[in-house]
Amino acid sequence: MEKDKLEQLLNDVAEGKVGTAEALQVLKTLPYDDIGIAKIDKHRELRTGHSEVIFCLNKTPKQVAQIVKKMTEYSKLIIGTKASPAHYEAAREVVPEAKYDEDAGMIIVGEMPEPKSDKVIAIVTAGTADIPVAREAALTAQSYGHKTKEYYDVGVAGIHRLFDKLDEIREANVIIAVAGMEGALASVLGGLVDVPVIAVPTSTGYGSSQGGMAALLAMLNSCALGVSVMNIDNGFGAGYFACKINR
Amino acid sequence: MEKDKLEQLLNDVAEGKVGTAEALQVLKTLPYDDIGIAKIDKHRELRTGHSEVIFCLNKTPKQVAQIVKKMTEYSKLIIGTKASPAHYEAAREVVPEAKYDEDAGMIIVGEMPEPKSDKVIAIVTAGTADIPVAREAALTAQSYGHKTKEYYDVGVAGIHRLFDKLDEIREANVIIAVAGMEGALASVLGGLVDVPVIAVPTSTGYGSSQGGMAALLAMLNSCALGVSVMNIDNGFGAGYFACKINR
Amino acid sequence: MEKDKLEQLLNDVAEGKVGTAEALQVLKTLPYDDIGIAKIDKHRELRTGHSEVIFCLNKTPKQVAQIVKKMTEYSKLIIGTKASPAHYEAAREVVPEAKYDEDAGMIIVGEMPEPKSDKVIAIVTAGTADIPVAREAALTAQSYGHKTKEYYDVGVAGIHRLFDKLDEIREANVIIAVAGMEGALASVLGGLVDVPVIAVPTSTGYGSSQGGMAALLAMLNSCALGVSVMNIDNGFGAGYFACKINR
Amino acid sequence: MEKDKLEQLLNDVAEGKVGTAEALQVLKTLPYDDIGIAKIDKHRELRTGHSEVIFCLNKTPKQVAQIVKKMTEYSKLIIGTKASPAHYEAAREVVPEAKYDEDAGMIIVGEMPEPKSDKVIAIVTAGTADIPVAREAALTAQSYGHKTKEYYDVGVAGIHRLFDKLDEIREANVIIAVAGMEGALASVLGGLVDVPVIAVPTSTGYGSSQGGMAALLAMLNSCALGVSVMNIDNGFGAGYFACKINR
Amino acid sequence: MEKDKLEQLLNDVAEGKVGTAEALQVLKTLPYDDIGIAKIDKHRELRTGHSEVIFCLNKTPKQVAQIVKKMTEYSKLIIGTKASPAHYEAAREVVPEAKYDEDAGMIIVGEMPEPKSDKVIAIVTAGTADIPVAREAALTAQSYGHKTKEYYDVGVAGIHRLFDKLDEIREANVIIAVAGMEGALASVLGGLVDVPVIAVPTSTGYGSSQGGMAALLAMLNSCALGVSVMNIDNGFGAGYFACKINR
Amino acid sequence: MEKDKLEQLLNDVAEGKVGTAEALQVLKTLPYDDIGIAKIDKHRELRTGHSEVIFCLNKTPKQVAQIVKKMTEYSKLIIGTKASPAHYEAAREVVPEAKYDEDAGMIIVGEMPEPKSDKVIAIVTAGTADIPVAREAALTAQSYGHKTKEYYDVGVAGIHRLFDKLDEIREANVIIAVAGMEGALASVLGGLVDVPVIAVPTSTGYGSSQGGMAALLAMLNSCALGVSVMNIDNGFGAGYFACKINR
Amino acid sequence: MEKDKLEQLLNDVAEGKVGTAEALQVLKTLPYDDIGIAKIDKHRELRTGHSEVIFCLNKTPKQVAQIVKKMTEYSKLIIGTKASPAHYEAAREVVPEAKYDEDAGMIIVGEMPEPKSDKVIAIVTAGTADIPVAREAALTAQSYGHKTKEYYDVGVAGIHRLFDKLDEIREANVIIAVAGMEGALASVLGGLVDVPVIAVPTSTGYGSSQGGMAALLAMLNSCALGVSVMNIDNGFGAGYFACKINR
Amino acid sequence: MEKDKLEQLLNDVAEGKVGTAEALQVLKTLPYDDIGIAKIDKHRELRTGHSEVIFCLNKTPKQVAQIVKKMTEYSKLIIGTKASPAHYEAAREVVPEAKYDEDAGMIIVGEMPEPKSDKVIAIVTAGTADIPVAREAALTAQSYGHKTKEYYDVGVAGIHRLFDKLDEIREANVIIAVAGMEGALASVLGGLVDVPVIAVPTSTGYGSSQGGMAALLAMLNSCALGVSVMNIDNGFGAGYFACKINR
């Protein structure tokens, strides 16, 4: 891993094994790895112990495979989001140990870390169809060493299901509310808890839901306090943002 | 009132005082009154005992006054909706007994009828700013002889306020849910009651609420069953539709 | 069926066979069945004799099959809407007696009940292409024990077709108007009948119809009274809402 | 008038009073009059006997006045559309005989011509609030020497009002259907008549009517044949287009 | 054909072979043929000698086939628009003489009539990709007995191509301007000709053209006079509307 | 303040001065104060020492004044957001000590608390025109006892201004990025810092900025991680959400 | 002016009057002037001899005045765009020599420079109402030392007006095409000239022009080559971009 | 090639071999080649040495093949953009030497010219997924004889990657900024360089990016100066526009 290499380099400089000029040259190339089609950010790993996440959606399977391959050179854990089976197949061909979480649409290479603390990120979905986005959020948070609990299908159509779990949900340190259709779950949760609620609209729905725009607008206009919003279906972003709060 | 005139006419025909051809001629002119700028529907009163309602918004004060004036000739109760103070002033000049409900923006000429039954139409608002639309719905329903109960400012941001009134609200026969911003109140009510919920989005809000479109889309995509939707700020339509159900 | 089980339980309590504490424990778990991916609402059946309806659209075939399977444990009639053939295939594998209505895109397990009254829900379409949504509404209403009559292809392009059926349509207690393109049928019907009209825009059309948004907006802005609106293609919602009115 | 000047010029050429080269030079400057802020089209008058129409909306009163003033030099009839009272005031200051039609928002200088034929352009509005747009269409058509008949407030909410006038409307050679809200009038008329229907959506309405977009989309998606559409509130365009058909 | 049958019937009544009551009964069933999924309008043929046109887009192949089959009973010429190859295959199975115009996406059964006059409808496209919509318009007009001339790929990007054909185009009695992308062709033509221009936006384009909405809005806001607009890709409607003008 | 009253009540119960039943009755009425037009939430103060915030925008001045007046009975600090001068005037008439922050459009009654910790919330604006929204966020956070630092006019058009302040900004615990137009500041900050970034789009801009929608969409689609989004101009929401994170 | 100060400083360093460290310190503070509400960019002037332009639209008159005042300390020419009369009044109070161009809505302090070359930027408008945006572009370009020629009211509705000026327009080095409504001028020009065309949509129009969105979309989808697009009404941006090309 | 033919013709006229009238006749037919489905513009080649570019997207493979075939008669270099593999296959069948650039989706027949100067067009992408659009721009510019340099994956999420290349990018004469999602790259570059920046939004993204509309709006509202915008994914247009500037 780069972090180790870096420490080694600094030690070498300290011990006079490597000159300042030489070290500088090495350090200059550290921040990213230029593989032509992509500049892989290595700063991130230096700071967080977690390599840059690959957003697969608009990349070709071949591009994803190239990037995964390159990252195995220095990364213990590689995550690819919005990955189709085709992306995964291409990745597995060059990195056979790659795994695929079908629900979340994620490619994972390496082992998930142990949770760094007991503070829980609760991930709550309105319906069954919102689970893929919730899973993306959960796996993302776990990959950064955070503990998650998931509560599925507790939308406001049958609000007793939510109240049944509310005591448990209230114990979380951050809540991710995942909902499509009219996205009312975010507002209702926002009114019931004291911790930050990260609202993720999903593309669940049809007709005037317009691919999740109805839920997105509803969440942005929430009458409840303490709710901020991510892009439609952006489970990864919600998971990452939750980690930033949960530190 | 036309209804009386009509009965008289039919009696006259029955008694031979008026010939068929003559009666036909009278009946032919009955359905509406053509005053050039408007054709005032009188069918409606024949059937319902309630004259056509004047939608003032895009009419000039002068036009509204002309129509009100004409309707006083045969109508016991005249209602004008979305009326500005200027509309009212013009109406009052020609019909001095006209009254104005500032909250609802309604012109009223004549006496409200007694409720025809004990079945209640509950009108529930998410916030204080939704009251004008709720008032429009309430006065409309009352003008058709229905009983209403109003519950203001019980939106989901503080859902305990809603639950506090829920037993009472559940006793209603129809519910009108009035809410702007994200409009979640309609979904939450839809999940909690067994009677039909008529959702009215309001233009309360700012930014991406886009004049009520966020609430409208949310309500159309409600995950709860038994919710149908009216146009933004259409309290009158909701009140009228509730009456049709409440018969 | 749960309702029977519940009665049994209450009888057992009455007869002293089951203690209060024990009964409470059972009752607490009644409201829904948690199968991980979904919390199946059983309250609904207790109240209405009709189990929760499965909205299949954004669920995987596997998820739908799991939920159908679980519901057969206590439900006499199971309905799945917006079901693709793939959903049906998965369901039939675990519940072989499942049937599929191709027109309506509905999975049905169990027998439709006899109509509970003679009050008719009329379902009227503008065109042939609107039939699937109308069928969804009709089957839904029938599954709740309501009588339906369907009138297809009577849109305003050839308004004599509508007038030809008008006397019959006027006998209904509630009307569902299903139309795509410009959706004018809802306004025209609203102006011709005295019962509530539930307008369902459909995605029939192309170009600037924008997947049904043109019809939806038109229906929301109907100049006729007594018209409320459902989401685009939401035949199920319209059927359900009609039942609430038709009680 | 330019037309006369042109004839004179051609006569002069024919009679040898003016040389070809000189005439050419004159003709070259004929097509428009350049007054800096505007290039006034005079071709149009040469062909049609009707000068270019001034669209006032986004011009300053001063600009409108300048253009009107210039046009009086060679035009017998000058028309300004979408004119505010301020536009009119500025115009009247420089051309005192200018008149103003408040309903239509039009400035008129000169006398309207006698109708050139008996073929009628029927202008039909759904409501009272649509009258300004209808008046703009009617005055425009009259200014081009066409006969118009106007039918106001015959929208589909009370469709008997339309049927009552239908025989008369059907005698027209072209029909202009003016309607806001859901704009259903255009479709209904399209299904009932055999002549071309020019649909003009208006900004009458509120909420999701979005300044007339709902009516515009509805009219574009009309299920009836023989309907073409103008921009929202474009009465002038409809009147002009009707004249082109009515020749 | 119905028209013949009708004449026969009337003759029979005149000759006393058929009684009034009996004739009335027959006439009552004439207006349309009810085949369950569709009510086929026969009024139209009585008036125009042209049967109702089948809009195939949102119908199933089976439905289209049923309607075509039924119409062969009394129609000499049957037209189906927006027909996919699958629609055609289904139609041909039941009516083997059905033909398919791949460019226009039209099913045709029967012979096109001879042009009824020499007045030409000019159909002009901006680009090659707009040809399908132009062909739909042309075949439609021809099916109603009108003469068409087509000018392809003369958009404003190379305006000399348009000017090269302008003299010829100006001889037409009506012009249909078919263009996607920014749709400027309609405005430019509108400024150059004196006959009515029917603008048809197409879905040609990508990105912010939004399926033709950019061209549609541009055409609605044309600064040129004498331009009216059809729905995106609505070649059929344009062809039909042109016929109404070209009578 | 209610909190004190509550403690008193509980003490009284403990000391036997008040019976349980009586205490329960009191507690039941505690959660909100019903003044007809509004139900003032008092739960919030019990938990946080901060009374409910009044959102003034869609309320009348009279309503705002009524609510402020009522709240002075038990609240040490009252905040009203999106308040116009008219709102303030009405409030000051009933509560003379009310103050008004013109920049932020906020009514404030009472003293701001001392910061509870040294953790800073940084509030950064792209331009000068974004300051009102930033001020709203800052005052909100201060009213909840948080420390804020503000950095104005450091947008990406002159990115050296941002880099100049970056070291300081990076020391904050949470960052609020306020920007209109294209809203790029949020993405750039998101890529440069490790703490959570709360993005607030503003309505600064014109033309296709569409009242802030351009900035809103840009922020939702940020390529940078760790950015969540509030409604357009929602400085209050951002300030409140920042406090939740900053605990 | 800063540029002079800078030269002085560098000379002082060269002459040993100022030490390197001290100079560095001065240079570090040069890039902008922080006046609290704004950070005035001075880099720009150092490079271009033209100070930062003040965008007045969303600033208060007081803020604009403060910024203008500060800039007079080192700037020979100050430009404020989208300035209302109120902005100008405030500016003039603190800087009495400030002038105001009402057409362009611009505040100007100082003298316009002489053109630096003979290369012309042609600014062409479709109509009279587009002149303000064109003037903004022209004054902007002139303020940067470029020569402009303006051609007004030559839109495609009367395309002979454009052709009449075409030879002259073709001599320009860059063309700015300013048009509202359907914006076809940009496409037509793009097809007729070989130099870059900068398209500026304006908010001229009404109804479905949606504040210039119709023209904007049309220009973005231009079928002509060599056309790039600015925001609606962004004359300043177009003028500036033209200067960058015209160097 | 036409250019040669033209020179020959003019020589022939000069030498008296061909009469003026005859030459005129030939020249009149030169401007385009009419192959029915398309009018191939040959003016362009006469002026620029580069034949018209074929926009393949909405054309059928057969149409593309016909046009390519025709153009080989007189063109040394043929370019087809937005070409699918199917387009290419059809083209290759009639012109076997046709090549296909899969990344850019371009058909190329003939040899790319040598760069005409050393002025560089820099093409910069935010991410890997934006490469296809960048490649389209690069190949287009190269085909017109311009030198390009490409910088991929230097978006603002890791802004150090951009700064790392900035010195090099600043040496370019024109910059094309290609970015999807929030498109912030264009604004950041606009603030850092002095040459014109052509912004190309891409459809990279999901959810509320709405096929690139979020990036498009952001770029149009850029707070940085010197940025103009192309349609979404319009790499070809950007390449062409850059060439016009780079002359």
Coordinates of N, CA and C in Angstrom, one line a residue, chain D residues 23-138:
Chain D
A23 N -34.4 53.7 -61.2 CA -35.5 53.0 -60.7 C -35.0 51.9 -59.8
L24 N -34.0 51.2 -60.3 CA -33.4 50.1 -59.6 C -33.0 50.5 -58.2
Q25 N -32.3 51.7 -58.2 CA -31.8 52.2 -56.9 C -33.0 52.5 -56.0
V26 N -34.0 53.0 -56.5 CA -35.2 53.3 -55.6 C -35.8 52.0 -55.1
L27 N -35.9 51.1 -56.0 CA -36.6 49.8 -55.7 C -35.7 49.1 -54.6
K28 N -34.4 49.2 -54.7 CA -33.5 48.5 -53.8 C -33.8 49.0 -52.4
T29 N -34.1 50.2 -52.2 CA -34.4 50.8 -50.8 C -35.8 50.6 -50.4
L30 N -36.6 50.1 -51.3 CA -38.0 49.9 -50.9 C -38.3 48.9 -49.8
P31 N -37.7 47.8 -49.9 CA -38.2 46.7 -49.0 C -38.4 47.0 -47.6
Y32 N -37.5 47.8 -47.0 CA -37.8 48.2 -45.6 C -37.3 49.6 -45.4
D33 N -37.7 50.1 -44.3 CA -37.3 51.5 -43.9 C -36.5 51.3 -42.7
D34 N -35.3 51.8 -42.7 CA -34.4 51.5 -41.6 C -34.4 52.8 -40.7
I35 N -35.0 52.6 -39.5 CA -35.0 53.7 -38.6 C -34.1 53.5 -37.4
G36 N -33.1 52.7 -37.6 CA -32.1 52.5 -36.6 C -32.5 51.3 -35.7
I37 N -33.5 51.6 -34.8 CA -33.9 50.6 -33.9 C -34.8 49.5 -34.6
A38 N -35.2 49.8 -35.8 CA -36.1 48.8 -36.5 C -36.0 48.9 -38.0
K39 N -36.2 47.8 -38.7 CA -36.2 47.9 -40.1 C -37.7 47.5 -40.5
I40 N -38.4 48.5 -40.9 CA -39.8 48.3 -41.1 C -40.1 47.7 -42.5
D41 N -40.7 46.5 -42.5 CA -40.9 45.7 -43.7 C -42.0 46.4 -44.5
K42 N -41.6 46.7 -45.8 CA -42.6 47.3 -46.6 C -43.0 46.4 -47.8
H43 N -42.3 45.3 -48.0 CA -42.6 44.3 -48.9 C -44.1 43.8 -48.7
R44 N -44.3 43.6 -47.4 CA -45.6 43.0 -47.0 C -46.7 43.9 -47.5
E45 N -46.6 45.2 -47.4 CA -47.7 46.0 -47.8 C -47.9 46.0 -49.3
L46 N -46.7 45.9 -50.0 CA -46.8 45.8 -51.5 C -47.6 44.6 -51.9
R47 N -47.4 43.5 -51.2 CA -48.1 42.3 -51.6 C -49.5 42.3 -51.1
T48 N -49.8 42.7 -49.9 CA -51.1 42.4 -49.2 C -51.9 43.7 -48.9
G49 N -51.4 44.8 -49.1 CA -52.1 46.0 -48.8 C -52.3 46.2 -47.3
H50 N -51.5 45.5 -46.6 CA -51.6 45.6 -45.1 C -50.2 45.7 -44.6
S51 N -49.9 46.8 -43.9 CA -48.5 47.0 -43.4 C -48.1 46.0 -42.3
E52 N -46.9 45.9 -42.1 CA -46.3 45.0 -41.0 C -47.0 45.3 -39.7
V53 N -47.3 44.3 -38.9 CA -47.9 44.5 -37.6 C -46.8 44.7 -36.5
I54 N -47.0 45.7 -35.6 CA -46.0 45.9 -34.6 C -46.3 45.1 -33.4
F55 N -45.3 44.2 -33.0 CA -45.5 43.4 -31.8 C -44.9 44.3 -30.6
C56 N -45.7 44.8 -29.8 CA -45.3 45.8 -28.8 C -44.6 45.2 -27.5
L57 N -44.9 44.0 -27.2 CA -44.7 43.5 -25.8 C -43.3 43.8 -25.3
N58 N -42.2 43.5 -26.0 CA -40.9 43.7 -25.4 C -40.2 45.0 -25.9
K59 N -41.0 45.8 -26.6 CA -40.5 47.1 -27.0 C -40.8 48.2 -25.9
T60 N -40.0 49.2 -25.9 CA -40.3 50.3 -25.0 C -41.4 51.2 -25.6
P61 N -42.2 51.9 -24.8 CA -43.2 52.8 -25.4 C -42.6 53.7 -26.5
K62 N -41.4 54.2 -26.2 CA -40.8 55.1 -27.1 C -40.5 54.5 -28.4
Q63 N -40.0 53.2 -28.4 CA -39.7 52.5 -29.6 C -41.0 52.3 -30.4
V64 N -42.1 51.9 -29.7 CA -43.3 51.7 -30.4 C -43.8 53.0 -31.1
A65 N -43.7 54.1 -30.4 CA -44.1 55.4 -30.9 C -43.3 55.7 -32.2
Q66 N -42.0 55.5 -32.1 CA -41.2 55.8 -33.3 C -41.6 55.0 -34.5
I67 N -41.9 53.8 -34.3 CA -42.3 52.9 -35.4 C -43.6 53.3 -36.0
V68 N -44.6 53.5 -35.1 CA -45.9 53.9 -35.5 C -45.8 55.2 -36.3
K69 N -45.1 56.2 -35.8 CA -44.9 57.5 -36.5 C -44.4 57.2 -37.9
K70 N -43.3 56.4 -38.0 CA -42.7 56.2 -39.3 C -43.7 55.6 -40.3
M71 N -44.5 54.6 -39.8 CA -45.4 53.9 -40.6 C -46.5 54.8 -41.1
T72 N -46.9 55.8 -40.4 CA -48.0 56.7 -40.9 C -47.6 57.3 -42.2
E73 N -46.3 57.4 -42.5 CA -45.9 58.0 -43.7 C -46.4 57.3 -45.0
Y74 N -46.7 56.0 -44.9 CA -47.0 55.3 -46.1 C -48.1 54.2 -45.8
S75 N -48.6 54.1 -44.6 CA -49.6 53.1 -44.3 C -51.0 53.6 -44.0
K76 N -52.0 53.0 -44.5 CA -53.4 53.4 -44.2 C -53.9 52.8 -42.9
L77 N -53.3 51.6 -42.6 CA -53.8 50.9 -41.4 C -52.6 50.4 -40.6
I78 N -52.5 50.8 -39.4 CA -51.4 50.3 -38.6 C -51.9 49.6 -37.4
I79 N -51.4 48.4 -37.1 CA -51.9 47.6 -36.0 C -50.7 47.3 -35.0
G80 N -50.9 47.5 -33.7 CA -49.9 47.1 -32.7 C -50.5 46.2 -31.7
T81 N -49.9 45.0 -31.5 CA -50.5 44.0 -30.6 C -49.7 43.9 -29.3
K82 N -50.4 43.2 -28.3 CA -49.8 43.1 -27.0 C -49.3 44.5 -26.5
A83 N -50.1 45.5 -26.7 CA -49.8 46.9 -26.3 C -50.3 47.2 -25.0
S84 N -49.5 47.7 -24.1 CA -50.0 48.1 -22.8 C -50.5 49.6 -22.9
P85 N -51.3 50.0 -22.0 CA -51.7 51.4 -22.0 C -50.5 52.4 -22.2
A86 N -49.4 52.1 -21.6 CA -48.2 52.9 -21.7 C -47.7 53.0 -23.2
H87 N -47.8 51.8 -23.9 CA -47.5 51.9 -25.3 C -48.4 52.8 -26.0
Y88 N -49.7 52.7 -25.7 CA -50.7 53.5 -26.4 C -50.5 54.9 -26.2
E89 N -50.2 55.3 -24.9 CA -50.0 56.7 -24.6 C -48.9 57.3 -25.4
A90 N -47.8 56.6 -25.5 CA -46.6 57.0 -26.2 C -47.0 57.2 -27.7
A91 N -47.8 56.2 -28.2 CA -48.1 56.3 -29.7 C -49.1 57.5 -29.9
R92 N -50.0 57.7 -29.0 CA -51.0 58.7 -29.2 C -50.4 60.1 -29.2
E93 N -49.3 60.2 -28.5 CA -48.6 61.5 -28.4 C -48.1 61.9 -29.8
V94 N -47.6 60.9 -30.5 CA -47.0 61.3 -31.8 C -48.0 61.1 -32.9
V95 N -49.0 60.3 -32.7 CA -50.1 60.1 -33.7 C -51.4 60.2 -33.0
P96 N -52.0 61.4 -32.9 CA -53.1 61.6 -32.0 C -54.4 60.8 -32.4
E97 N -54.5 60.4 -33.7 CA -55.7 59.6 -34.1 C -55.6 58.1 -33.8
A98 N -54.5 57.7 -33.1 CA -54.4 56.3 -32.7 C -55.5 56.0 -31.7
K99 N -56.1 54.7 -31.9 CA -57.1 54.3 -31.0 C -56.6 53.0 -30.2
Y100 N -57.3 52.7 -29.2 CA -56.8 51.6 -28.3 C -57.9 50.7 -28.0
D101 N -57.8 49.4 -28.3 CA -58.8 48.4 -27.9 C -58.3 47.7 -26.6
E102 N -58.9 48.1 -25.5 CA -58.4 47.7 -24.2 C -58.5 46.2 -24.0
D103 N -59.6 45.6 -24.5 CA -59.8 44.1 -24.3 C -58.7 43.4 -25.0
A104 N -58.4 43.8 -26.2 CA -57.4 43.1 -27.0 C -56.0 43.5 -26.8
G105 N -55.9 44.7 -26.1 CA -54.5 45.2 -26.0 C -53.9 45.6 -27.3
M106 N -54.7 46.3 -28.2 CA -54.2 46.6 -29.5 C -54.3 48.1 -29.8
I107 N -53.3 48.6 -30.4 CA -53.3 50.0 -31.0 C -53.7 49.9 -32.4
I108 N -54.6 50.8 -32.8 CA -55.1 50.8 -34.2 C -55.1 52.2 -34.7
V109 N -54.4 52.4 -35.9 CA -54.4 53.7 -36.5 C -55.0 53.5 -37.9
G110 N -56.0 54.2 -38.2 CA -56.7 54.0 -39.6 C -58.0 53.2 -39.4
E111 N -58.6 53.1 -40.6 CA -59.9 52.4 -40.6 C -59.8 51.0 -41.0
M112 N -60.6 50.1 -40.3 CA -60.7 48.7 -40.7 C -61.3 48.6 -42.0
P113 N -60.8 47.7 -42.9 CA -61.4 47.5 -44.2 C -62.7 46.8 -44.2
E114 N -63.5 46.9 -45.2 CA -64.7 46.1 -45.3 C -64.3 44.6 -45.6
P115 N -65.1 43.6 -45.1 CA -64.8 42.2 -45.4 C -64.8 42.0 -46.9
K116 N -63.8 41.2 -47.3 CA -63.6 40.9 -48.7 C -64.5 39.8 -49.2
S117 N -65.0 39.0 -48.3 CA -65.9 37.9 -48.7 C -66.8 37.5 -47.6
D118 N -67.7 36.6 -47.8 CA -68.7 36.2 -46.8 C -68.2 35.0 -46.0
K119 N -67.1 34.5 -46.3 CA -66.6 33.3 -45.6 C -66.2 33.8 -44.1
V120 N -66.8 33.1 -43.2 CA -66.6 33.5 -41.8 C -65.5 32.8 -41.1
I121 N -64.8 33.5 -40.3 CA -63.8 32.9 -39.3 C -64.5 32.9 -37.9
A122 N -64.8 31.7 -37.4 CA -65.5 31.6 -36.1 C -64.4 31.6 -35.0
I123 N -64.6 32.4 -34.0 CA -63.7 32.5 -32.8 C -64.4 32.1 -31.6
V124 N -64.0 31.0 -31.0 CA -64.8 30.4 -29.9 C -63.9 30.3 -28.6
T125 N -64.4 30.8 -27.5 CA -63.6 30.7 -26.3 C -64.3 29.8 -25.3
A126 N -63.4 29.1 -24.5 CA -63.9 28.3 -23.4 C -64.5 29.1 -22.3
G127 N -63.9 30.2 -21.9 CA -64.3 31.0 -20.8 C -64.3 32.5 -21.0
T128 N -64.8 33.2 -20.0 CA -64.8 34.6 -20.1 C -63.3 35.2 -20.1
A129 N -62.5 34.5 -19.3 CA -61.1 35.0 -19.2 C -60.3 34.9 -20.5
D130 N -60.8 34.1 -21.4 CA -60.1 33.9 -22.7 C -60.4 35.0 -23.7
I131 N -61.3 35.9 -23.4 CA -61.8 36.9 -24.3 C -60.7 37.8 -24.9
P132 N -59.8 38.3 -24.1 CA -58.8 39.2 -24.7 C -58.0 38.5 -25.8
V133 N -57.7 37.3 -25.7 CA -57.0 36.6 -26.8 C -57.9 36.4 -28.0
A134 N -59.1 36.2 -27.7 CA -60.1 36.0 -28.8 C -60.3 37.4 -29.6
R135 N -60.3 38.4 -28.8 CA -60.5 39.8 -29.4 C -59.3 40.1 -30.3
E136 N -58.1 39.7 -29.8 CA -56.9 40.0 -30.6 C -57.0 39.3 -31.9
A137 N -57.5 38.0 -31.9 CA -57.6 37.3 -33.1 C -58.7 37.9 -34.0
A138 N -59.8 38.3 -33.4 CA -60.9 38.8 -34.3 C -60.5 40.2 -34.9

